[in-house]
Amino acid sequence: MASCSNGNGPAKKATMDKVYGCKLTTEQMIRDCPVDAVGDSVVICKQGTMTVAGSGKGTMTWTEYLASKYSGAEGRVMECKTGKPLFHDLYTAPLLTYKNKKLLVDKRMSFEIYDPVSHRWLEQIELPVWRSIISAQGSSLNISPDSLIFKPPFQDRKAFASADSAYQTEMKRTDHYLYMRTANQLLACTLCGDTLSERRLLNLENDFASYFAKYPDLKKYLDEKLLLYKAYKNYLDKGGKRSYFDLSVFPYFYNQLKKLNPQLAPARTTLKPVDE
C-alpha cells in the first residue's frame, strides 16, 4: 500500500516555480508528473512525498520513488514549463523509472492471456511494449523515439484452439462491438507463432469492414495492436530471437506455477527495469 502526502489548502503556484520556473499549480503538480531539464539532468518537479508500507524505505521524494521498484500514482508526464503532456497515445499509464539522470517511460498495453489451468482468457493484463527515454542536454528535454521492449507471454495449443473458437463465434455475430476480445486473443497466439491466428488477425479489417465503416473510431484499437504485430515481426525478420515474458511477476500466475513446481524460486515483484 502506498500513500501520498501533499498538503492541503487552495491551489497555488508550487514552490518549485521559484527554482525551475514551472507554470503548473500545486494541484497540477500533485495530480500529474511534471518534469524539467537542468543541465544534463531530468528533474522531477512533482510535489509531495511517497510512503510505501512494508518497503522499509520510509518517506521518499518522488525522484527516489521513481528510482525504486515501486510504481503508481505518478499521473501524466507533463512538461513543467508549459504544462503540456509529453505523450499522446492510447496506452495505459506508463511505468516510470528514474535512472542515470533520465526518465524511462515504459508504455504498456492490455493483453488477454490464456490460463490453461482455468481454461479461460484473463483480460486486462498490462505488459510493457514500448520504451521512450526522456533525457536532458543543455537544460532542454529530449524524448527518444519509441523502442520495442515487448516479450509475448507464452501461449500453447490450447490457447490457439480457444482463439480459433472465439473467431468462429465472432464471425457469426451481427454486431461486433466486442471484436477486440477476439483480436486480442488472435494477437496473443500470433505472437507465439500460430499461423492460423496470424492470417485471421490480418484479415479482421476485411472481415469487419462494414462495422468499421459504421464506427470508424473503433478501428484505432485494432490499428494499435497491428502496429505491435508489425514491429515484433520486423524484429524477428531481422534475426531477433523469440523470448517469452515471465508471467510469474504477477502473483496469480506465480501461484499457478507454484502448484506445478513447489520449489519454484521467488519471482520478481516489479515490471520496472531496476534491481531488486
PDB file of C-alpha atoms in Angstrom:
ATOM      1  CA  MET A   1       0.000   0.000   0.000  1.00  0.00           C
ATOM      2  CA  ALA A   2       1.329   3.420  -0.932  1.00  0.00           C
ATOM      3  CA  SER A   3       0.259   6.753   0.492  1.00  0.00           C
ATOM      4  CA  CYS A   4       0.863  10.196  -0.909  1.00  0.00           C
ATOM      5  CA  SER A   5       1.410  13.243   1.277  1.00  0.00           C
ATOM      6  CA  ASN A   6       0.860  16.543  -0.484  1.00  0.00           C
ATOM      7  CA  GLY A   7      -0.524  19.044   1.995  1.00  0.00           C
ATOM      8  CA  ASN A   8      -3.814  20.923   1.976  1.00  0.00           C
ATOM      9  CA  GLY A   9      -5.171  24.304   1.015  1.00  0.00           C
ATOM     10  CA  PRO A  10      -6.300  26.052  -2.156  1.00  0.00           C
ATOM     11  CA  ALA A  11      -4.471  25.626  -5.453  1.00  0.00           C
ATOM     12  CA  LYS A  12      -1.482  27.922  -5.744  1.00  0.00           C
ATOM     13  CA  LYS A  13       1.807  28.094  -7.590  1.00  0.00           C
ATOM     14  CA  ALA A  14       4.123  25.377  -6.273  1.00  0.00           C
ATOM     15  CA  THR A  15       7.408  26.146  -4.552  1.00  0.00           C
ATOM     16  CA  MET A  16       9.206  24.522  -7.490  1.00  0.00           C
ATOM     17  CA  ASP A  17       8.212  27.579  -9.540  1.00  0.00           C
ATOM     18  CA  LYS A  18      10.883  29.644  -7.816  1.00  0.00           C
ATOM     19  CA  VAL A  19      13.603  27.180  -8.806  1.00  0.00           C
ATOM     20  CA  TYR A  20      12.591  25.840 -12.190  1.00  0.00           C
ATOM     21  CA  GLY A  21      10.060  28.361 -13.463  1.00  0.00           C
ATOM     22  CA  CYS A  22       7.237  25.815 -13.648  1.00  0.00           C
ATOM     23  CA  LYS A  23       3.870  27.103 -14.810  1.00  0.00           C
ATOM     24  CA  LEU A  24       1.800  24.471 -13.014  1.00  0.00           C
ATOM     25  CA  THR A  25      -0.141  24.977  -9.817  1.00  0.00           C
ATOM     26  CA  THR A  26       0.488  22.855  -6.759  1.00  0.00           C
ATOM     27  CA  GLU A  27      -2.717  20.969  -7.512  1.00  0.00           C
ATOM     28  CA  GLN A  28      -1.491  20.146 -11.017  1.00  0.00           C
ATOM     29  CA  MET A  29       1.868  19.019  -9.664  1.00  0.00           C
ATOM     30  CA  ILE A  30       0.086  16.648  -7.307  1.00  0.00           C
ATOM     31  CA  ARG A  31      -2.209  15.225  -9.971  1.00  0.00           C
ATOM     32  CA  ASP A  32       0.376  14.934 -12.771  1.00  0.00           C
ATOM     33  CA  CYS A  33       4.090  14.237 -13.079  1.00  0.00           C
ATOM     34  CA  PRO A  34       5.819  17.379 -14.360  1.00  0.00           C
ATOM     35  CA  VAL A  35       9.442  17.104 -15.457  1.00  0.00           C
ATOM     36  CA  ASP A  36      12.068  19.648 -16.426  1.00  0.00           C
ATOM     37  CA  ALA A  37      15.698  19.740 -17.578  1.00  0.00           C
ATOM     38  CA  VAL A  38      18.511  21.231 -15.505  1.00  0.00           C
ATOM     39  CA  GLY A  39      21.844  20.882 -17.247  1.00  0.00           C
ATOM     40  CA  ASP A  40      22.144  17.204 -18.183  1.00  0.00           C
ATOM     41  CA  SER A  41      19.633  16.002 -15.588  1.00  0.00           C
ATOM     42  CA  VAL A  42      15.924  15.381 -15.835  1.00  0.00           C
ATOM     43  CA  VAL A  43      14.260  16.848 -12.760  1.00  0.00           C
ATOM     44  CA  ILE A  44      11.003  15.523 -11.276  1.00  0.00           C
ATOM     45  CA  CYS A  45       9.007  18.598 -10.225  1.00  0.00           C
ATOM     46  CA  LYS A  46       6.126  16.635  -8.679  1.00  0.00           C
ATOM     47  CA  GLN A  47       5.054  17.891  -5.260  1.00  0.00           C
ATOM     48  CA  GLY A  48       4.670  15.791  -2.127  1.00  0.00           C
ATOM     49  CA  THR A  49       6.277  12.567  -0.947  1.00  0.00           C
ATOM     50  CA  MET A  50       5.509   8.856  -1.095  1.00  0.00           C
ATOM     51  CA  THR A  51       5.495   6.182   1.597  1.00  0.00           C
ATOM     52  CA  VAL A  52       5.157   2.506   0.667  1.00  0.00           C
ATOM     53  CA  ALA A  53       4.025   0.291   3.538  1.00  0.00           C
ATOM     54  CA  GLY A  54       6.397  -2.615   4.154  1.00  0.00           C
ATOM     55  CA  SER A  55       9.139  -1.261   1.903  1.00  0.00           C
ATOM     56  CA  GLY A  56      11.447  -0.257   4.744  1.00  0.00           C
ATOM     57  CA  LYS A  57      12.356   2.879   2.791  1.00  0.00           C
ATOM     58  CA  GLY A  58      10.442   5.412   4.852  1.00  0.00           C
ATOM     59  CA  THR A  59       9.293   8.603   3.206  1.00  0.00           C
ATOM     60  CA  MET A  60      10.608   9.020  -0.340  1.00  0.00           C
ATOM     61  CA  THR A  61      10.817  12.012  -2.610  1.00  0.00           C
ATOM     62  CA  TRP A  62       9.220  11.452  -5.996  1.00  0.00           C
ATOM     63  CA  THR A  63      12.648  11.095  -7.587  1.00  0.00           C
ATOM     64  CA  GLU A  64      13.547   8.380  -5.060  1.00  0.00           C
ATOM     65  CA  TYR A  65      10.178   6.731  -5.578  1.00  0.00           C
ATOM     66  CA  LEU A  66      10.564   6.653  -9.373  1.00  0.00           C
ATOM     67  CA  ALA A  67      14.063   5.210  -8.969  1.00  0.00           C
ATOM     68  CA  SER A  68      12.694   2.370  -6.817  1.00  0.00           C
ATOM     69  CA  LYS A  69      10.838  -0.768  -7.862  1.00  0.00           C
ATOM     70  CA  TYR A  70       7.503   0.748  -6.869  1.00  0.00           C
ATOM     71  CA  SER A  71       5.058   2.406  -9.218  1.00  0.00           C
ATOM     72  CA  GLY A  72       1.656   4.047  -9.280  1.00  0.00           C
ATOM     73  CA  ALA A  73       0.045   7.453  -8.647  1.00  0.00           C
ATOM     74  CA  GLU A  74       2.560   9.358 -10.772  1.00  0.00           C
ATOM     75  CA  GLY A  75      -0.011  10.808 -13.152  1.00  0.00           C
ATOM     76  CA  ARG A  76       0.553  12.074 -16.686  1.00  0.00           C
ATOM     77  CA  VAL A  77       4.074  13.063 -17.660  1.00  0.00           C
ATOM     78  CA  MET A  78       3.965  16.812 -18.304  1.00  0.00           C
ATOM     79  CA  GLU A  79       6.480  19.430 -19.372  1.00  0.00           C
ATOM     80  CA  CYS A  80       6.918  21.639 -16.340  1.00  0.00           C
ATOM     81  CA  LYS A  81       7.309  24.996 -18.061  1.00  0.00           C
ATOM     82  CA  THR A  82       4.399  24.602 -20.498  1.00  0.00           C
ATOM     83  CA  GLY A  83       2.053  22.294 -18.605  1.00  0.00           C
ATOM     84  CA  LYS A  84       1.579  20.212 -21.762  1.00  0.00           C
ATOM     85  CA  PRO A  85       1.515  16.372 -21.723  1.00  0.00           C
ATOM     86  CA  LEU A  86       4.563  14.782 -23.357  1.00  0.00           C
ATOM     87  CA  PHE A  87       2.748  11.722 -24.685  1.00  0.00           C
ATOM     88  CA  HIS A  88      -0.489  11.338 -26.614  1.00  0.00           C
ATOM     89  CA  ASP A  89      -1.340   7.706 -27.245  1.00  0.00           C
ATOM     90  CA  LEU A  90      -3.844   5.010 -26.383  1.00  0.00           C
ATOM     91  CA  TYR A  91      -1.744   3.118 -23.888  1.00  0.00           C
ATOM     92  CA  THR A  92      -2.440   2.570 -20.230  1.00  0.00           C
ATOM     93  CA  ALA A  93      -0.481   4.556 -17.630  1.00  0.00           C
ATOM     94  CA  PRO A  94       3.228   4.039 -18.353  1.00  0.00           C
ATOM     95  CA  LEU A  95       5.766   2.687 -15.910  1.00  0.00           C
ATOM     96  CA  LEU A  96       8.162   5.478 -14.986  1.00  0.00           C
ATOM     97  CA  THR A  97      11.721   4.737 -13.839  1.00  0.00           C
ATOM     98  CA  TYR A  98      14.283   7.381 -12.906  1.00  0.00           C
ATOM     99  CA  LYS A  99      17.741   6.107 -13.794  1.00  0.00           C
ATOM    100  CA  ASN A 100      21.083   7.769 -14.548  1.00  0.00           C
ATOM    101  CA  LYS A 101      19.565  11.272 -14.649  1.00  0.00           C
ATOM    102  CA  LYS A 102      16.993  10.108 -17.200  1.00  0.00           C
ATOM    103  CA  LEU A 103      13.357   9.089 -17.050  1.00  0.00           C
ATOM    104  CA  LEU A 104      12.485   5.772 -18.694  1.00  0.00           C
ATOM    105  CA  VAL A 105       8.885   5.706 -19.879  1.00  0.00           C
ATOM    106  CA  ASP A 106       7.672   2.141 -20.494  1.00  0.00           C
ATOM    107  CA  LYS A 107       4.340   2.245 -22.275  1.00  0.00           C
ATOM    108  CA  ARG A 108       2.021  -0.662 -21.613  1.00  0.00           C
ATOM    109  CA  MET A 109      -0.784  -2.365 -23.494  1.00  0.00           C
ATOM    110  CA  SER A 110      -3.575  -4.511 -22.132  1.00  0.00           C
ATOM    111  CA  PHE A 111      -3.473  -8.128 -23.270  1.00  0.00           C
ATOM    112  CA  GLU A 112      -5.573 -11.226 -22.896  1.00  0.00           C
ATOM    113  CA  ILE A 113      -3.663 -14.273 -21.697  1.00  0.00           C
ATOM    114  CA  TYR A 114      -4.984 -17.814 -21.714  1.00  0.00           C
ATOM    115  CA  ASP A 115      -4.824 -19.654 -18.404  1.00  0.00           C
ATOM    116  CA  PRO A 116      -4.547 -23.392 -19.160  1.00  0.00           C
ATOM    117  CA  VAL A 117      -5.482 -24.268 -15.580  1.00  0.00           C
ATOM    118  CA  SER A 118      -8.840 -22.498 -15.512  1.00  0.00           C
ATOM    119  CA  HIS A 119      -9.330 -22.824 -19.309  1.00  0.00           C
ATOM    120  CA  ARG A 120     -10.227 -19.168 -19.731  1.00  0.00           C
ATOM    121  CA  TRP A 121      -8.775 -15.937 -21.028  1.00  0.00           C
ATOM    122  CA  LEU A 122      -7.685 -13.421 -18.413  1.00  0.00           C
ATOM    123  CA  GLU A 123      -8.312  -9.846 -19.509  1.00  0.00           C
ATOM    124  CA  GLN A 124      -6.520  -6.555 -18.974  1.00  0.00           C
ATOM    125  CA  ILE A 125      -3.039  -7.922 -18.232  1.00  0.00           C
ATOM    126  CA  GLU A 126      -0.834  -4.874 -18.766  1.00  0.00           C
ATOM    127  CA  LEU A 127       2.588  -5.605 -20.271  1.00  0.00           C
ATOM    128  CA  PRO A 128       5.426  -3.242 -21.262  1.00  0.00           C
ATOM    129  CA  VAL A 129       5.578  -2.755 -25.039  1.00  0.00           C
ATOM    130  CA  TRP A 130       7.458   0.425 -25.978  1.00  0.00           C
ATOM    131  CA  ARG A 131      10.149   2.418 -24.179  1.00  0.00           C
ATOM    132  CA  SER A 132      10.820   6.113 -24.631  1.00  0.00           C
ATOM    133  CA  ILE A 133      13.644   7.837 -22.768  1.00  0.00           C
ATOM    134  CA  ILE A 134      13.430  11.416 -21.560  1.00  0.00           C
ATOM    135  CA  SER A 135      16.913  12.886 -21.209  1.00  0.00           C
ATOM    136  CA  ALA A 136      18.346  16.360 -20.723  1.00  0.00           C
ATOM    137  CA  GLN A 137      21.023  18.298 -22.552  1.00  0.00           C
ATOM    138  CA  GLY A 138      21.810  21.968 -22.110  1.00  0.00           C
ATOM    139  CA  SER A 139      18.757  22.306 -19.836  1.00  0.00           C
ATOM    140  CA  SER A 140      16.452  21.125 -22.638  1.00  0.00           C
ATOM    141  CA  LEU A 141      14.380  17.957 -22.629  1.00  0.00           C
ATOM    142  CA  ASN A 142      14.921  15.330 -25.324  1.00  0.00           C
ATOM    143  CA  ILE A 143      12.465  12.498 -25.950  1.00  0.00           C
ATOM    144  CA  SER A 144      13.705   9.444 -27.805  1.00  0.00           C
ATOM    145  CA  PRO A 145      11.585   7.582 -30.365  1.00  0.00           C
ATOM    146  CA  ASP A 146       9.794   4.524 -29.037  1.00  0.00           C
ATOM    147  CA  SER A 147      11.869   1.344 -28.987  1.00  0.00           C
ATOM    148  CA  LEU A 148      10.338  -2.115 -28.815  1.00  0.00           C
ATOM    149  CA  ILE A 149      10.850  -3.866 -25.455  1.00  0.00           C
ATOM    150  CA  PHE A 150       7.957  -6.311 -25.794  1.00  0.00           C
ATOM    151  CA  LYS A 151       8.161 -10.011 -24.982  1.00  0.00           C
ATOM    152  CA  PRO A 152       4.993 -12.048 -25.652  1.00  0.00           C
ATOM    153  CA  PRO A 153       3.594 -14.329 -22.947  1.00  0.00           C
ATOM    154  CA  PHE A 154       3.852 -17.998 -23.949  1.00  0.00           C
ATOM    155  CA  GLN A 155       0.600 -19.459 -25.305  1.00  0.00           C
ATOM    156  CA  ASP A 156       0.162 -23.133 -26.128  1.00  0.00           C
ATOM    157  CA  ARG A 157      -2.098 -25.126 -28.452  1.00  0.00           C
ATOM    158  CA  LYS A 158      -4.997 -24.906 -26.010  1.00  0.00           C
ATOM    159  CA  ALA A 159      -4.862 -21.142 -26.378  1.00  0.00           C
ATOM    160  CA  PHE A 160      -4.662 -21.486 -30.164  1.00  0.00           C
ATOM    161  CA  ALA A 161      -7.772 -23.669 -30.181  1.00  0.00           C
ATOM    162  CA  SER A 162      -9.640 -21.272 -27.879  1.00  0.00           C
ATOM    163  CA  ALA A 163      -8.781 -18.281 -30.086  1.00  0.00           C
ATOM    164  CA  ASP A 164      -9.974 -20.231 -33.114  1.00  0.00           C
ATOM    165  CA  SER A 165     -13.287 -20.917 -31.372  1.00  0.00           C
ATOM    166  CA  ALA A 166     -13.632 -17.249 -30.396  1.00  0.00           C
ATOM    167  CA  TYR A 167     -13.039 -16.194 -34.002  1.00  0.00           C
ATOM    168  CA  GLN A 168     -15.656 -18.628 -35.322  1.00  0.00           C
ATOM    169  CA  THR A 169     -18.169 -17.318 -32.787  1.00  0.00           C
ATOM    170  CA  GLU A 170     -17.401 -13.679 -33.576  1.00  0.00           C
ATOM    171  CA  MET A 171     -17.918 -14.258 -37.293  1.00  0.00           C
ATOM    172  CA  LYS A 172     -21.469 -15.420 -36.584  1.00  0.00           C
ATOM    173  CA  ARG A 173     -22.322 -12.223 -34.728  1.00  0.00           C
ATOM    174  CA  THR A 174     -24.125  -9.366 -36.429  1.00  0.00           C
ATOM    175  CA  ASP A 175     -22.761  -6.739 -34.049  1.00  0.00           C
ATOM    176  CA  HIS A 176     -19.011  -6.754 -33.420  1.00  0.00           C
ATOM    177  CA  TYR A 177     -18.813  -4.265 -30.575  1.00  0.00           C
ATOM    178  CA  LEU A 178     -16.699  -6.761 -28.591  1.00  0.00           C
ATOM    179  CA  TYR A 179     -14.461  -7.610 -31.535  1.00  0.00           C
ATOM    180  CA  MET A 180     -11.289  -6.574 -29.672  1.00  0.00           C
ATOM    181  CA  ARG A 181     -11.591  -9.594 -27.399  1.00  0.00           C
ATOM    182  CA  THR A 182     -11.219 -11.789 -30.449  1.00  0.00           C
ATOM    183  CA  ALA A 183      -8.490  -9.557 -31.870  1.00  0.00           C
ATOM    184  CA  ASN A 184      -6.516  -9.679 -28.610  1.00  0.00           C
ATOM    185  CA  GLN A 185      -6.733 -13.459 -28.449  1.00  0.00           C
ATOM    186  CA  LEU A 186      -5.638 -13.816 -32.066  1.00  0.00           C
ATOM    187  CA  LEU A 187      -2.758 -11.415 -31.426  1.00  0.00           C
ATOM    188  CA  ALA A 188      -1.595 -13.363 -28.357  1.00  0.00           C
ATOM    189  CA  CYS A 189      -1.450 -16.551 -30.400  1.00  0.00           C
ATOM    190  CA  THR A 190       0.069 -14.855 -33.452  1.00  0.00           C
ATOM    191  CA  LEU A 191       2.949 -13.522 -31.389  1.00  0.00           C
ATOM    192  CA  CYS A 192       3.674 -17.092 -30.299  1.00  0.00           C
ATOM    193  CA  GLY A 193       3.896 -18.336 -33.884  1.00  0.00           C
ATOM    194  CA  ASP A 194       0.390 -19.631 -34.658  1.00  0.00           C
ATOM    195  CA  THR A 195      -0.002 -19.056 -38.399  1.00  0.00           C
ATOM    196  CA  LEU A 196      -3.779 -19.579 -38.479  1.00  0.00           C
ATOM    197  CA  SER A 197      -4.281 -16.867 -35.873  1.00  0.00           C
ATOM    198  CA  GLU A 198      -1.942 -14.636 -37.843  1.00  0.00           C
ATOM    199  CA  ARG A 199      -3.941 -14.973 -41.058  1.00  0.00           C
ATOM    200  CA  ARG A 200      -7.180 -14.250 -39.230  1.00  0.00           C
ATOM    201  CA  LEU A 201      -5.735 -11.293 -37.351  1.00  0.00           C
ATOM    202  CA  LEU A 202      -4.552  -9.703 -40.584  1.00  0.00           C
ATOM    203  CA  ASN A 203      -7.926 -10.284 -42.192  1.00  0.00           C
ATOM    204  CA  LEU A 204     -10.021  -8.732 -39.416  1.00  0.00           C
ATOM    205  CA  GLU A 205     -10.137  -5.383 -41.148  1.00  0.00           C
ATOM    206  CA  ASN A 206     -11.807  -7.022 -44.150  1.00  0.00           C
ATOM    207  CA  ASP A 207     -13.963  -9.312 -42.012  1.00  0.00           C
ATOM    208  CA  PHE A 208     -15.427  -6.343 -40.121  1.00  0.00           C
ATOM    209  CA  ALA A 209     -15.277  -3.777 -42.935  1.00  0.00           C
ATOM    210  CA  SER A 210     -18.972  -2.891 -42.666  1.00  0.00           C
ATOM    211  CA  TYR A 211     -18.688  -2.493 -38.881  1.00  0.00           C
ATOM    212  CA  PHE A 212     -15.670  -0.187 -39.187  1.00  0.00           C
ATOM    213  CA  ALA A 213     -17.439   1.796 -41.898  1.00  0.00           C
ATOM    214  CA  LYS A 214     -20.215   2.456 -39.388  1.00  0.00           C
ATOM    215  CA  TYR A 215     -17.899   3.035 -36.404  1.00  0.00           C
ATOM    216  CA  PRO A 216     -14.562   4.229 -37.845  1.00  0.00           C
ATOM    217  CA  ASP A 217     -13.231   5.482 -34.495  1.00  0.00           C
ATOM    218  CA  LEU A 218     -13.237   1.949 -33.090  1.00  0.00           C
ATOM    219  CA  LYS A 219     -10.733   0.738 -35.660  1.00  0.00           C
ATOM    220  CA  LYS A 220      -7.927   2.645 -33.928  1.00  0.00           C
ATOM    221  CA  TYR A 221      -7.743  -0.054 -31.259  1.00  0.00           C
ATOM    222  CA  LEU A 222      -7.107  -2.721 -33.880  1.00  0.00           C
ATOM    223  CA  ASP A 223      -4.556  -0.466 -35.586  1.00  0.00           C
ATOM    224  CA  GLU A 224      -2.716  -0.104 -32.278  1.00  0.00           C
ATOM    225  CA  LYS A 225      -2.362  -3.881 -31.921  1.00  0.00           C
ATOM    226  CA  LEU A 226      -1.414  -4.347 -35.578  1.00  0.00           C
ATOM    227  CA  LEU A 227       1.370  -1.802 -35.112  1.00  0.00           C
ATOM    228  CA  LEU A 228       2.797  -4.011 -32.365  1.00  0.00           C
ATOM    229  CA  TYR A 229       2.408  -7.113 -34.552  1.00  0.00           C
ATOM    230  CA  LYS A 230       4.331  -5.468 -37.403  1.00  0.00           C
ATOM    231  CA  ALA A 231       7.086  -4.196 -35.110  1.00  0.00           C
ATOM    232  CA  TYR A 232       7.558  -7.612 -33.485  1.00  0.00           C
ATOM    233  CA  LYS A 233       7.513  -9.381 -36.860  1.00  0.00           C
ATOM    234  CA  ASN A 234      10.116  -6.930 -38.151  1.00  0.00           C
ATOM    235  CA  TYR A 235      12.244  -7.683 -35.078  1.00  0.00           C
ATOM    236  CA  LEU A 236      12.087 -11.419 -35.809  1.00  0.00           C
ATOM    237  CA  ASP A 237      12.687 -10.942 -39.533  1.00  0.00           C
ATOM    238  CA  LYS A 238      15.904  -9.082 -38.721  1.00  0.00           C
ATOM    239  CA  GLY A 239      17.223 -12.007 -36.705  1.00  0.00           C
ATOM    240  CA  GLY A 240      15.723 -11.236 -33.311  1.00  0.00           C
ATOM    241  CA  LYS A 241      15.162 -14.190 -31.009  1.00  0.00           C
ATOM    242  CA  ARG A 242      11.718 -15.010 -29.685  1.00  0.00           C
ATOM    243  CA  SER A 243      11.738 -14.956 -25.894  1.00  0.00           C
ATOM    244  CA  TYR A 244       8.748 -15.003 -23.626  1.00  0.00           C
ATOM    245  CA  PHE A 245       7.562 -12.707 -20.891  1.00  0.00           C
ATOM    246  CA  ASP A 246       7.906 -14.130 -17.382  1.00  0.00           C
ATOM    247  CA  LEU A 247       4.342 -14.053 -16.101  1.00  0.00           C
ATOM    248  CA  SER A 248       5.425 -15.087 -12.595  1.00  0.00           C
ATOM    249  CA  VAL A 249       5.876 -11.386 -11.820  1.00  0.00           C
ATOM    250  CA  PHE A 250       2.074 -11.395 -11.427  1.00  0.00           C
ATOM    251  CA  PRO A 251       1.030 -13.152  -8.166  1.00  0.00           C
ATOM    252  CA  TYR A 252      -1.822 -15.063  -9.836  1.00  0.00           C
ATOM    253  CA  PHE A 253       0.454 -16.699 -12.386  1.00  0.00           C
ATOM    254  CA  TYR A 254       3.208 -17.289  -9.827  1.00  0.00           C
ATOM    255  CA  ASN A 255       0.770 -19.152  -7.596  1.00  0.00           C
ATOM    256  CA  GLN A 256      -0.379 -21.264 -10.543  1.00  0.00           C
ATOM    257  CA  LEU A 257       3.219 -22.157 -11.394  1.00  0.00           C
ATOM    258  CA  LYS A 258       3.975 -22.847  -7.725  1.00  0.00           C
ATOM    259  CA  LYS A 259       1.300 -25.549  -7.732  1.00  0.00           C
ATOM    260  CA  LEU A 260       3.180 -27.324 -10.510  1.00  0.00           C
ATOM    261  CA  ASN A 261       6.621 -26.726  -9.006  1.00  0.00           C
ATOM    262  CA  PRO A 262       6.690 -26.254  -5.213  1.00  0.00           C
ATOM    263  CA  GLN A 263      10.435 -25.479  -5.435  1.00  0.00           C
ATOM    264  CA  LEU A 264       9.871 -22.543  -7.754  1.00  0.00           C
ATOM    265  CA  ALA A 265      12.243 -19.696  -6.939  1.00  0.00           C
ATOM    266  CA  PRO A 266      10.815 -16.373  -5.781  1.00  0.00           C
ATOM    267  CA  ALA A 267       9.690 -14.221  -8.663  1.00  0.00           C
ATOM    268  CA  ARG A 268      10.458 -10.634  -9.486  1.00  0.00           C
ATOM    269  CA  THR A 269       7.975  -8.271  -7.908  1.00  0.00           C
ATOM    270  CA  THR A 270       8.150  -5.396 -10.370  1.00  0.00           C
ATOM    271  CA  LEU A 271       7.871  -4.758 -14.087  1.00  0.00           C
ATOM    272  CA  LYS A 272      10.321  -1.862 -13.820  1.00  0.00           C
ATOM    273  CA  PRO A 273      13.939  -2.201 -15.045  1.00  0.00           C
ATOM    274  CA  VAL A 274      15.535  -1.973 -11.596  1.00  0.00           C
ATOM    275  CA  ASP A 275      17.488  -4.311  -9.357  1.00  0.00           C
ATOM    276  CA  GLU A 276      15.568  -5.996  -6.553  1.00  0.00           C
TER     277      GLU A 276
END
